[in-house]
Amino acid sequence: MRALLICLLAALALLGAAGKASAAPVRVAIACGALGMELKLCAEGADAWARQTGNEVRIISTPNSSTDRLALYLQMLASRTADIDVLQIDVVWAGMLASHLTDLRPYMGDTPAAHFPALIRNDTVDGRLVAMPWWADVGVLYYRKDLLARHRLPPPKTWQEMTRTAQIIQAAERARGNSRMWGFVFQGRAYEGLTCNALEWIDSFGGGTIVNARGEITVDNPRAIAALALAGSWVGDIAPRGVLNYDEEAARGVFQTGNAVFMRNWPYAWALAQGDDSPVRGKVGVVPLPSGGAGGKVSGTLGGWHLAVSRYSKHPAEAASLVAYLTSAREQKRRAIAAAYNPTIAALYDDPEVDAANPFFRDLLDSLENATARPSRIAGPHYNRLSSDFWRAAHDVLGGQPADRRVARLESDLDRLKHRARW
Ligand code: GLC
């Protein structure tokens, strides 16, 4: 009996060891976005890494809204969970999340040098590389080529011209029978996306970027007020009232079904608008956003998503290996061709296959290199507070509050924040 027991135990131990050997590969969980084709692309890339390394991956889908995603991450990181190894983080979060993230420099070798230096600087917090750039975004203006041609109007160079063109074509198309036609759709919901849009309006009018390089709050100025007032005039005129609740996908929904002349969005909307099942396929043009007219300039907000490894991961080396794979030139090229995600590796903009898939990428390179950064480096851990004060004010103006009074209130709110935060 005793011998049997020993045999049994030995057999179990062997089984255990065998089980361990086959389970030796680790399972890495990655939190990806699901907007447009994001989730599919993330899963394809992560699966390819898993096949190559023999590890496993688990994909965790996160909310579309950048703001909701941040709330989820903050909750998970505060609980120091080991359930997420790799996080897809917004370009503006490096400073906010740095204390929860692993320094990737020891794992990345020379690869950071191939990426846009500004993005690597963005991801370097107190000398630690807390994320690697995955793709870059910049706000652009989509327009209906066919409608502008029909009404013999050029793509607008200023926001004032965009407003007039949108009014003319909206009225004419409604008269032709499409009662649902709107002139312009954008991201007007009270969230991070509105911060991106409103920053573009203000900066393009020469009204600055909320906070200047010395950290002073600058938003209460006549140009910023004029920019927000013009945007406020769009609601109910060239934009539906529903725009107050639009995120990227809601705006794309209206534009892609053929019911808007212009749309402000990120480059990802290009591949979808040109997709086989898109009603506007072949009818879409993309140009840099308009300037604010005299004294203004073109301004597109810098966006984009980066990959980071949680400090609470039990498998930091494998997680960093997944980050290196997904942010590599090969993966970025695949994503650019399949879905118009802008690479963060400059050399890929000279790649003929990337160029053929995205004829507007070359022009975008200029917009990307001159993109307007949100004040996330200056505000650091306080960025979300600053941004939410800002988007709330912009939302109030879109909702009908007078721009001058609302901006004055914003300025004093941000001044108080600045003093508390001591930046
Ligand atoms: C895009 C940008 C991101 C931005 C977000 C706002 O995803 O890449 O940087 O914060 O839109 O909605």
Tab-separated table of C-alpha atoms and ligand atoms in Angstrom:
chain	number	residue	atom	x	y	z
A	1	MET	CA	0.000	0.000	0.000
A	2	ARG	CA	2.806	2.320	1.011
A	3	ALA	CA	4.644	1.470	-2.223
A	4	LEU	CA	1.537	2.231	-4.195
A	5	LEU	CA	1.202	5.566	-2.505
A	6	ILE	CA	4.823	6.412	-3.262
A	7	CYS	CA	4.310	5.401	-6.893
A	8	LEU	CA	1.219	7.504	-7.068
A	9	LEU	CA	2.950	10.510	-5.578
A	10	ALA	CA	5.908	10.076	-7.931
A	11	ALA	CA	3.546	9.845	-10.868
A	12	LEU	CA	1.722	12.951	-9.722
A	13	ALA	CA	5.012	14.803	-9.282
A	14	LEU	CA	6.026	13.807	-12.791
A	15	LEU	CA	2.697	14.903	-14.150
A	16	GLY	CA	3.083	18.160	-12.292
A	17	ALA	CA	6.509	18.724	-13.772
A	18	ALA	CA	5.255	17.860	-17.245
A	19	GLY	CA	2.306	20.157	-16.732
A	20	LYS	CA	4.676	22.888	-15.705
A	21	ALA	CA	6.898	22.360	-18.718
A	22	SER	CA	4.019	22.752	-21.104
A	23	ALA	CA	2.735	25.695	-19.043
A	24	ALA	CA	6.179	27.308	-18.892
A	25	PRO	CA	5.183	29.897	-21.446
A	26	VAL	CA	3.542	32.738	-19.597
A	27	ARG	CA	0.269	34.472	-20.235
A	28	VAL	CA	0.493	38.191	-20.836
A	29	ALA	CA	-2.642	40.342	-20.709
A	30	ILE	CA	-2.835	43.464	-22.849
A	31	ALA	CA	-5.490	46.168	-22.557
A	32	CYS	CA	-6.294	47.492	-26.040
A	33	GLY	CA	-8.730	50.036	-27.398
A	34	ALA	CA	-11.658	48.858	-29.502
A	35	LEU	CA	-12.397	51.939	-31.589
A	36	GLY	CA	-12.703	51.320	-35.340
A	37	MET	CA	-10.347	48.458	-36.177
A	38	GLU	CA	-8.176	48.820	-33.052
A	39	LEU	CA	-9.153	45.607	-31.308
A	40	LYS	CA	-8.778	43.434	-34.396
A	41	LEU	CA	-5.361	44.906	-35.194
A	42	CYS	CA	-4.205	44.541	-31.608
A	43	ALA	CA	-5.315	40.900	-31.463
A	44	GLU	CA	-3.638	40.067	-34.780
A	45	GLY	CA	-0.338	41.595	-33.667
A	46	ALA	CA	-0.451	40.061	-30.203
A	47	ASP	CA	-1.281	36.607	-31.633
A	48	ALA	CA	1.662	36.833	-34.014
A	49	TRP	CA	3.939	37.609	-31.036
A	50	ALA	CA	2.451	34.692	-29.099
A	51	ARG	CA	3.120	32.297	-31.988
A	52	GLN	CA	6.661	33.592	-32.328
A	53	THR	CA	7.544	33.337	-28.642
A	54	GLY	CA	5.359	30.436	-27.530
A	55	ASN	CA	3.679	32.616	-24.908
A	56	GLU	CA	-0.019	33.284	-24.582
A	57	VAL	CA	-1.838	36.576	-24.751
A	58	ARG	CA	-5.135	37.692	-23.351
A	59	ILE	CA	-6.741	40.725	-24.950
A	60	ILE	CA	-8.736	42.989	-22.703
A	61	SER	CA	-11.022	45.386	-24.541
A	62	THR	CA	-11.366	48.862	-23.016
A	63	PRO	CA	-13.932	51.677	-23.465
A	64	ASN	CA	-13.729	53.866	-26.594
A	65	SER	CA	-13.643	57.141	-24.705
A	66	SER	CA	-10.145	58.054	-23.656
A	67	THR	CA	-11.598	59.573	-20.489
A	68	ASP	CA	-13.471	56.386	-19.508
A	69	ARG	CA	-10.393	54.310	-20.273
A	70	LEU	CA	-8.270	56.450	-17.985
A	71	ALA	CA	-10.771	56.007	-15.153
A	72	LEU	CA	-10.602	52.222	-15.609
A	73	TYR	CA	-6.804	52.179	-15.611
A	74	LEU	CA	-6.562	54.399	-12.545
A	75	GLN	CA	-8.839	52.054	-10.684
A	76	MET	CA	-6.899	48.951	-11.719
A	77	LEU	CA	-3.483	50.479	-11.070
A	78	ALA	CA	-4.534	51.784	-7.670
A	79	SER	CA	-5.408	48.220	-6.686
A	80	ARG	CA	-1.955	47.102	-7.946
A	81	THR	CA	-3.561	44.295	-9.874
A	82	ALA	CA	-1.353	41.873	-11.790
A	83	ASP	CA	-4.260	41.197	-14.162
A	84	ILE	CA	-2.991	43.625	-16.785
A	85	ASP	CA	0.607	43.459	-17.985
A	86	VAL	CA	0.563	45.789	-20.987
A	87	LEU	CA	-1.537	48.949	-21.226
A	88	GLN	CA	-2.358	51.007	-24.277
A	89	ILE	CA	-1.969	54.546	-22.962
A	90	ASP	CA	-2.858	57.921	-24.459
A	91	VAL	CA	0.041	60.209	-25.406
A	92	VAL	CA	-1.049	62.605	-22.640
A	93	TRP	CA	-0.935	60.071	-19.812
A	94	ALA	CA	2.791	59.329	-19.482
A	95	GLY	CA	3.212	61.912	-16.698
A	96	MET	CA	0.001	60.889	-14.962
A	97	LEU	CA	0.673	57.138	-14.874
A	98	ALA	CA	4.493	57.115	-14.668
A	99	SER	CA	4.662	55.926	-11.061
A	100	HIS	CA	2.714	52.766	-12.000
A	101	LEU	CA	4.814	51.916	-15.064
A	102	THR	CA	8.002	49.958	-15.658
A	103	ASP	CA	11.119	51.595	-17.122
A	104	LEU	CA	11.349	50.045	-20.587
A	105	ARG	CA	14.796	51.328	-21.463
A	106	PRO	CA	16.651	48.163	-20.377
A	107	TYR	CA	14.409	46.099	-22.665
A	108	MET	CA	14.351	48.221	-25.825
A	109	GLY	CA	17.966	48.429	-26.965
A	110	ASP	CA	18.425	51.005	-29.748
A	111	THR	CA	14.865	50.905	-31.022
A	112	PRO	CA	13.663	54.147	-29.383
A	113	ALA	CA	16.093	56.089	-31.600
A	114	ALA	CA	14.076	55.153	-34.708
A	115	HIS	CA	10.910	56.812	-33.350
A	116	PHE	CA	10.017	60.517	-33.518
A	117	PRO	CA	12.266	62.058	-30.858
A	118	ALA	CA	9.435	64.246	-29.534
A	119	LEU	CA	7.409	61.132	-28.726
A	120	ILE	CA	10.293	59.435	-26.934
A	121	ARG	CA	10.798	62.660	-24.952
A	122	ASN	CA	7.092	62.611	-24.165
A	123	ASP	CA	7.405	59.069	-22.791
A	124	THR	CA	10.500	59.787	-20.739
A	125	VAL	CA	9.508	60.837	-17.244
A	126	ASP	CA	12.289	61.568	-14.731
A	127	GLY	CA	14.736	59.704	-16.954
A	128	ARG	CA	12.570	56.567	-17.174
A	129	LEU	CA	11.113	55.412	-20.488
A	130	VAL	CA	7.599	54.607	-19.284
A	131	ALA	CA	6.036	53.784	-22.673
A	132	MET	CA	6.858	53.180	-26.321
A	133	PRO	CA	5.002	55.012	-29.118
A	134	TRP	CA	2.607	52.778	-31.058
A	135	TRP	CA	0.857	55.169	-33.371
A	136	ALA	CA	0.570	58.926	-33.772
A	137	ASP	CA	-2.577	60.924	-34.390
A	138	VAL	CA	-3.215	64.430	-35.565
A	139	GLY	CA	-6.566	66.111	-36.092
A	140	VAL	CA	-7.507	66.450	-39.799
A	141	LEU	CA	-10.424	67.711	-41.857
A	142	TYR	CA	-12.336	65.213	-43.960
A	143	TYR	CA	-14.537	66.558	-46.730
A	144	ARG	CA	-16.883	65.249	-49.394
A	145	LYS	CA	-15.010	65.708	-52.670
A	146	ASP	CA	-18.147	65.059	-54.714
A	147	LEU	CA	-20.230	67.678	-52.881
A	148	LEU	CA	-17.559	70.362	-53.022
A	149	ALA	CA	-17.134	69.660	-56.748
A	150	ARG	CA	-20.900	69.781	-57.353
A	151	HIS	CA	-21.119	73.181	-55.693
A	152	ARG	CA	-17.805	74.366	-57.169
A	153	LEU	CA	-16.242	75.175	-53.828
A	154	PRO	CA	-12.632	74.442	-52.758
A	155	PRO	CA	-11.612	72.759	-49.487
A	156	PRO	CA	-11.652	75.592	-46.935
A	157	LYS	CA	-8.471	77.218	-45.695
A	158	THR	CA	-9.983	79.007	-42.705
A	159	TRP	CA	-12.648	78.075	-40.158
A	160	GLN	CA	-14.706	81.061	-41.321
A	161	GLU	CA	-14.606	79.740	-44.898
A	162	MET	CA	-15.442	76.227	-43.641
A	163	THR	CA	-18.495	77.683	-41.881
A	164	ARG	CA	-19.726	79.429	-45.039
A	165	THR	CA	-19.081	76.452	-47.322
A	166	ALA	CA	-20.837	74.144	-44.879
A	167	GLN	CA	-23.861	76.488	-44.717
A	168	ILE	CA	-24.120	76.719	-48.509
A	169	ILE	CA	-23.784	73.010	-49.232
A	170	GLN	CA	-25.985	71.932	-46.326
A	171	ALA	CA	-28.806	74.198	-47.546
A	172	ALA	CA	-28.405	73.139	-51.184
A	173	GLU	CA	-28.287	69.419	-50.391
A	174	ARG	CA	-31.329	69.684	-48.148
A	175	ALA	CA	-33.150	71.443	-50.976
A	176	ARG	CA	-32.142	68.547	-53.263
A	177	GLY	CA	-33.858	66.124	-50.930
A	178	ASN	CA	-31.414	65.008	-48.217
A	179	SER	CA	-33.098	66.524	-45.183
A	180	ARG	CA	-30.551	64.890	-42.889
A	181	MET	CA	-27.518	66.632	-44.358
A	182	TRP	CA	-25.286	68.575	-41.960
A	183	GLY	CA	-22.368	70.855	-42.708
A	184	PHE	CA	-19.866	69.799	-40.048
A	185	VAL	CA	-19.476	67.081	-37.427
A	186	PHE	CA	-16.793	66.855	-34.754
A	187	GLN	CA	-16.202	65.620	-31.190
A	188	GLY	CA	-18.364	67.847	-28.973
A	189	ARG	CA	-19.036	65.519	-26.057
A	190	ALA	CA	-17.632	66.530	-22.640
A	191	TYR	CA	-14.471	64.373	-22.689
A	192	GLU	CA	-10.836	64.367	-23.787
A	193	GLY	CA	-11.819	64.446	-27.463
A	194	LEU	CA	-13.383	67.884	-26.997
A	195	THR	CA	-10.163	69.115	-25.402
A	196	CYS	CA	-8.411	68.108	-28.646
A	197	ASN	CA	-10.981	69.866	-30.864
A	198	ALA	CA	-11.217	73.046	-28.782
A	199	LEU	CA	-7.435	73.320	-28.505
A	200	GLU	CA	-7.283	73.267	-32.325
A	201	TRP	CA	-9.872	76.050	-32.642
A	202	ILE	CA	-8.141	78.246	-30.085
A	203	ASP	CA	-4.564	77.659	-31.217
A	204	SER	CA	-5.516	78.103	-34.885
A	205	PHE	CA	-6.928	81.540	-34.022
A	206	GLY	CA	-3.592	82.457	-32.416
A	207	GLY	CA	-5.135	82.089	-28.955
A	208	GLY	CA	-2.399	79.838	-27.536
A	209	THR	CA	-2.524	76.405	-25.952
A	210	ILE	CA	-4.277	77.056	-22.591
A	211	VAL	CA	-0.958	77.134	-20.706
A	212	ASN	CA	2.231	78.720	-22.063
A	213	ALA	CA	5.781	77.335	-21.924
A	214	ARG	CA	6.348	79.056	-18.563
A	215	GLY	CA	3.340	77.319	-17.085
A	216	GLU	CA	1.141	80.434	-16.991
A	217	ILE	CA	-2.549	80.088	-17.789
A	218	THR	CA	-3.239	82.009	-21.003
A	219	VAL	CA	-6.682	80.909	-22.095
A	220	ASP	CA	-8.556	84.124	-21.285
A	221	ASN	CA	-7.665	86.128	-24.392
A	222	PRO	CA	-9.763	87.655	-27.212
A	223	ARG	CA	-8.600	85.168	-29.845
A	224	ALA	CA	-9.437	82.152	-27.744
A	225	ILE	CA	-12.849	83.678	-27.022
A	226	ALA	CA	-13.477	84.369	-30.724
A	227	ALA	CA	-12.534	80.788	-31.607
A	228	LEU	CA	-14.886	79.267	-29.041
A	229	ALA	CA	-17.661	81.703	-29.972
A	230	LEU	CA	-17.435	80.631	-33.625
A	231	ALA	CA	-17.589	76.966	-32.590
A	232	GLY	CA	-20.615	77.759	-30.402
A	233	SER	CA	-22.350	79.289	-33.439
A	234	TRP	CA	-22.058	75.995	-35.359
A	235	VAL	CA	-24.348	74.055	-33.036
A	236	GLY	CA	-27.858	73.974	-34.471
A	237	ASP	CA	-26.636	75.783	-37.596
A	238	ILE	CA	-24.120	73.574	-39.469
A	239	ALA	CA	-23.809	70.909	-36.749
A	240	PRO	CA	-26.667	68.946	-35.175
A	241	ARG	CA	-27.401	69.617	-31.498
A	242	GLY	CA	-26.476	65.983	-30.958
A	243	VAL	CA	-22.852	66.944	-31.593
A	244	LEU	CA	-22.758	67.887	-27.898
A	245	ASN	CA	-22.658	64.153	-27.313
A	246	TYR	CA	-20.497	63.043	-30.236
A	247	ASP	CA	-17.234	61.175	-29.856
A	248	GLU	CA	-15.027	60.046	-32.763
A	249	GLU	CA	-17.241	57.142	-33.764
A	250	ALA	CA	-20.493	59.115	-33.575
A	251	ALA	CA	-19.048	61.786	-35.874
A	252	ARG	CA	-17.736	59.112	-38.242
A	253	GLY	CA	-21.155	57.432	-38.267
A	254	VAL	CA	-22.836	60.598	-39.595
A	255	PHE	CA	-20.092	61.369	-42.098
A	256	GLN	CA	-19.731	57.834	-43.364
A	257	THR	CA	-23.450	57.385	-43.971
A	258	GLY	CA	-23.209	60.399	-46.243
A	259	ASN	CA	-24.890	62.972	-44.012
A	260	ALA	CA	-22.125	65.510	-43.439
A	261	VAL	CA	-20.038	67.721	-45.719
A	262	PHE	CA	-17.084	68.079	-43.324
A	263	MET	CA	-15.793	66.083	-40.387
A	264	ARG	CA	-12.966	66.668	-37.922
A	265	ASN	CA	-11.420	63.355	-36.967
A	266	TRP	CA	-8.186	61.382	-36.651
A	267	PRO	CA	-6.508	59.513	-39.535
A	268	TYR	CA	-8.070	56.134	-38.603
A	269	ALA	CA	-11.343	57.289	-40.163
A	270	TRP	CA	-9.719	57.281	-43.606
A	271	ALA	CA	-9.411	53.508	-44.044
A	272	LEU	CA	-12.976	53.016	-42.772
A	273	ALA	CA	-14.478	55.750	-44.977
A	274	GLN	CA	-12.693	54.108	-47.918
A	275	GLY	CA	-13.786	50.583	-46.924
A	276	ASP	CA	-15.706	48.327	-49.346
A	277	ASP	CA	-18.956	48.781	-47.446
A	278	SER	CA	-18.647	52.544	-47.000
A	279	PRO	CA	-21.354	54.624	-48.731
A	280	VAL	CA	-18.827	57.462	-49.182
A	281	ARG	CA	-16.039	55.315	-50.611
A	282	GLY	CA	-14.121	57.245	-53.283
A	283	LYS	CA	-15.854	60.513	-52.347
A	284	VAL	CA	-13.660	61.603	-49.451
A	285	GLY	CA	-10.745	64.029	-49.284
A	286	VAL	CA	-8.474	64.821	-46.319
A	287	VAL	CA	-6.702	68.139	-45.682
A	288	PRO	CA	-5.069	69.818	-42.693
A	289	LEU	CA	-7.554	71.577	-40.424
A	290	PRO	CA	-8.403	75.187	-41.333
A	291	SER	CA	-6.580	78.120	-39.780
A	292	GLY	CA	-8.314	80.803	-37.738
A	293	GLY	CA	-7.970	83.460	-40.454
A	294	ALA	CA	-5.879	86.640	-40.158
A	295	GLY	CA	-3.239	86.195	-37.465
A	296	GLY	CA	-4.046	82.529	-37.192
A	297	LYS	CA	-2.377	79.325	-38.301
A	298	VAL	CA	-3.100	75.689	-38.992
A	299	SER	CA	-3.209	73.655	-35.822
A	300	GLY	CA	-3.881	69.949	-35.390
A	301	THR	CA	-3.733	68.399	-31.928
A	302	LEU	CA	-1.129	65.699	-31.429
A	303	GLY	CA	-2.741	62.463	-30.355
A	304	GLY	CA	-1.777	58.858	-30.409
A	305	TRP	CA	-1.388	55.767	-28.282
A	306	HIS	CA	1.610	54.206	-26.668
A	307	LEU	CA	2.280	50.896	-24.944
A	308	ALA	CA	3.411	50.610	-21.352
A	309	VAL	CA	4.139	47.787	-18.921
A	310	SER	CA	2.464	47.861	-15.531
A	311	ARG	CA	4.788	47.876	-12.527
A	312	TYR	CA	2.531	45.245	-11.002
A	313	SER	CA	3.018	42.769	-13.871
A	314	LYS	CA	4.366	39.382	-12.827
A	315	HIS	CA	6.020	38.994	-16.242
A	316	PRO	CA	7.727	42.293	-17.051
A	317	ALA	CA	10.274	40.788	-19.470
A	318	GLU	CA	7.622	39.028	-21.572
A	319	ALA	CA	5.361	42.071	-21.392
A	320	ALA	CA	8.216	44.289	-22.621
A	321	SER	CA	8.901	41.797	-25.402
A	322	LEU	CA	5.255	42.126	-26.515
A	323	VAL	CA	5.600	45.924	-26.442
A	324	ALA	CA	8.783	45.745	-28.523
A	325	TYR	CA	7.049	43.500	-31.054
A	326	LEU	CA	3.898	45.598	-31.389
A	327	THR	CA	5.766	48.897	-31.692
A	328	SER	CA	8.297	47.523	-34.198
A	329	ALA	CA	8.574	48.876	-37.749
A	330	ARG	CA	7.085	45.669	-39.137
A	331	GLU	CA	3.920	45.905	-37.065
A	332	GLN	CA	3.566	49.647	-37.575
A	333	LYS	CA	3.800	49.111	-41.330
A	334	ARG	CA	1.120	46.430	-41.243
A	335	ARG	CA	-1.186	48.683	-39.232
A	336	ALA	CA	-0.569	51.662	-41.501
A	337	ILE	CA	-1.460	49.671	-44.620
A	338	ALA	CA	-4.432	47.824	-43.142
A	339	ALA	CA	-6.047	50.670	-41.246
A	340	ALA	CA	-4.273	54.038	-41.727
A	341	TYR	CA	-2.641	54.177	-38.304
A	342	ASN	CA	0.194	56.671	-38.500
A	343	PRO	CA	3.582	55.139	-37.740
A	344	THR	CA	5.773	56.747	-35.080
A	345	ILE	CA	8.878	55.647	-36.990
A	346	ALA	CA	9.814	58.397	-39.458
A	347	ALA	CA	11.395	56.017	-42.034
A	348	LEU	CA	8.021	54.356	-42.673
A	349	TYR	CA	6.749	57.555	-44.297
A	350	ASP	CA	9.157	56.834	-47.193
A	351	ASP	CA	7.844	53.298	-47.612
A	352	PRO	CA	6.140	52.940	-51.035
A	353	GLU	CA	3.538	50.439	-49.792
A	354	VAL	CA	2.546	52.671	-46.878
A	355	ASP	CA	2.376	55.597	-49.278
A	356	ALA	CA	0.178	53.732	-51.771
A	357	ALA	CA	-2.323	52.729	-49.075
A	358	ASN	CA	-2.505	56.246	-47.611
A	359	PRO	CA	-1.951	58.917	-50.233
A	360	PHE	CA	-2.429	61.683	-47.614
A	361	PHE	CA	0.256	60.374	-45.224
A	362	ARG	CA	3.033	62.399	-46.808
A	363	ASP	CA	1.119	65.632	-46.233
A	364	LEU	CA	0.301	64.459	-42.754
A	365	LEU	CA	3.954	64.102	-41.888
A	366	ASP	CA	4.214	67.869	-41.938
A	367	SER	CA	1.081	68.233	-39.783
A	368	LEU	CA	2.400	65.583	-37.408
A	369	GLU	CA	5.771	67.195	-37.015
A	370	ASN	CA	4.070	70.515	-36.285
A	371	ALA	CA	1.220	69.076	-34.281
A	372	THR	CA	0.031	70.993	-31.241
A	373	ALA	CA	0.732	69.266	-27.958
A	374	ARG	CA	-1.777	69.388	-25.156
A	375	PRO	CA	-0.242	70.816	-21.958
A	376	SER	CA	0.310	67.374	-20.431
A	377	ARG	CA	4.018	67.720	-19.765
A	378	ILE	CA	3.587	70.907	-17.795
A	379	ALA	CA	0.575	69.678	-15.865
A	380	GLY	CA	2.053	66.180	-15.326
A	381	PRO	CA	-0.101	64.297	-12.808
A	382	HIS	CA	-2.663	67.140	-12.874
A	383	TYR	CA	-3.307	66.966	-16.609
A	384	ASN	CA	-6.668	65.237	-16.365
A	385	ARG	CA	-7.956	67.905	-13.996
A	386	LEU	CA	-6.764	70.675	-16.297
A	387	SER	CA	-8.258	68.985	-19.346
A	388	SER	CA	-11.595	68.281	-17.700
A	389	ASP	CA	-11.912	71.927	-16.593
A	390	PHE	CA	-11.134	72.923	-20.173
A	391	TRP	CA	-13.511	70.528	-21.935
A	392	ARG	CA	-16.319	71.455	-19.522
A	393	ALA	CA	-15.897	75.122	-20.414
A	394	ALA	CA	-15.804	74.352	-24.147
A	395	HIS	CA	-18.903	72.180	-23.761
A	396	ASP	CA	-20.754	74.969	-21.968
A	397	VAL	CA	-19.955	77.361	-24.823
A	398	LEU	CA	-21.144	74.815	-27.402
A	399	GLY	CA	-24.291	74.538	-25.301
A	400	GLY	CA	-24.940	78.281	-25.596
A	401	GLN	CA	-23.103	80.013	-22.724
A	402	PRO	CA	-21.344	83.282	-23.724
A	403	ALA	CA	-17.712	82.480	-24.526
A	404	ASP	CA	-16.181	85.522	-22.801
A	405	ARG	CA	-17.715	84.919	-19.392
A	406	ARG	CA	-17.156	81.175	-19.488
A	407	VAL	CA	-13.504	81.562	-20.496
A	408	ALA	CA	-12.903	84.065	-17.673
A	409	ARG	CA	-14.261	81.490	-15.198
A	410	LEU	CA	-12.079	78.797	-16.747
A	411	GLU	CA	-9.011	80.981	-16.383
A	412	SER	CA	-9.601	81.449	-12.671
A	413	ASP	CA	-10.330	77.722	-12.155
A	414	LEU	CA	-7.062	76.846	-13.896
A	415	ASP	CA	-5.149	79.489	-11.963
A	416	ARG	CA	-6.327	77.901	-8.736
A	417	LEU	CA	-5.291	74.476	-10.030
A	418	LYS	CA	-1.877	75.811	-11.007
A	419	HIS	CA	-1.314	77.188	-7.515
A	420	ARG	CA	-2.416	74.010	-5.825
A	421	ALA	CA	-0.318	71.884	-8.166
A	422	ARG	CA	2.673	74.278	-8.086
A	423	TRP	CA	3.749	73.805	-11.664
B	1	GLC	C1	-7.493	59.862	-30.103
B	1	GLC	C2	-6.085	60.369	-29.833
B	1	GLC	C3	-5.865	60.569	-28.362
B	1	GLC	C4	-6.935	61.474	-27.817
B	1	GLC	C5	-8.308	60.895	-28.086
B	1	GLC	C6	-9.393	61.836	-27.625
B	1	GLC	O1	-7.639	58.568	-29.663
B	1	GLC	O2	-5.139	59.486	-30.347
B	1	GLC	O3	-4.582	61.091	-28.132
B	1	GLC	O4	-6.765	61.740	-26.454
B	1	GLC	O5	-8.457	60.661	-29.461
B	1	GLC	O6	-10.645	61.341	-27.885
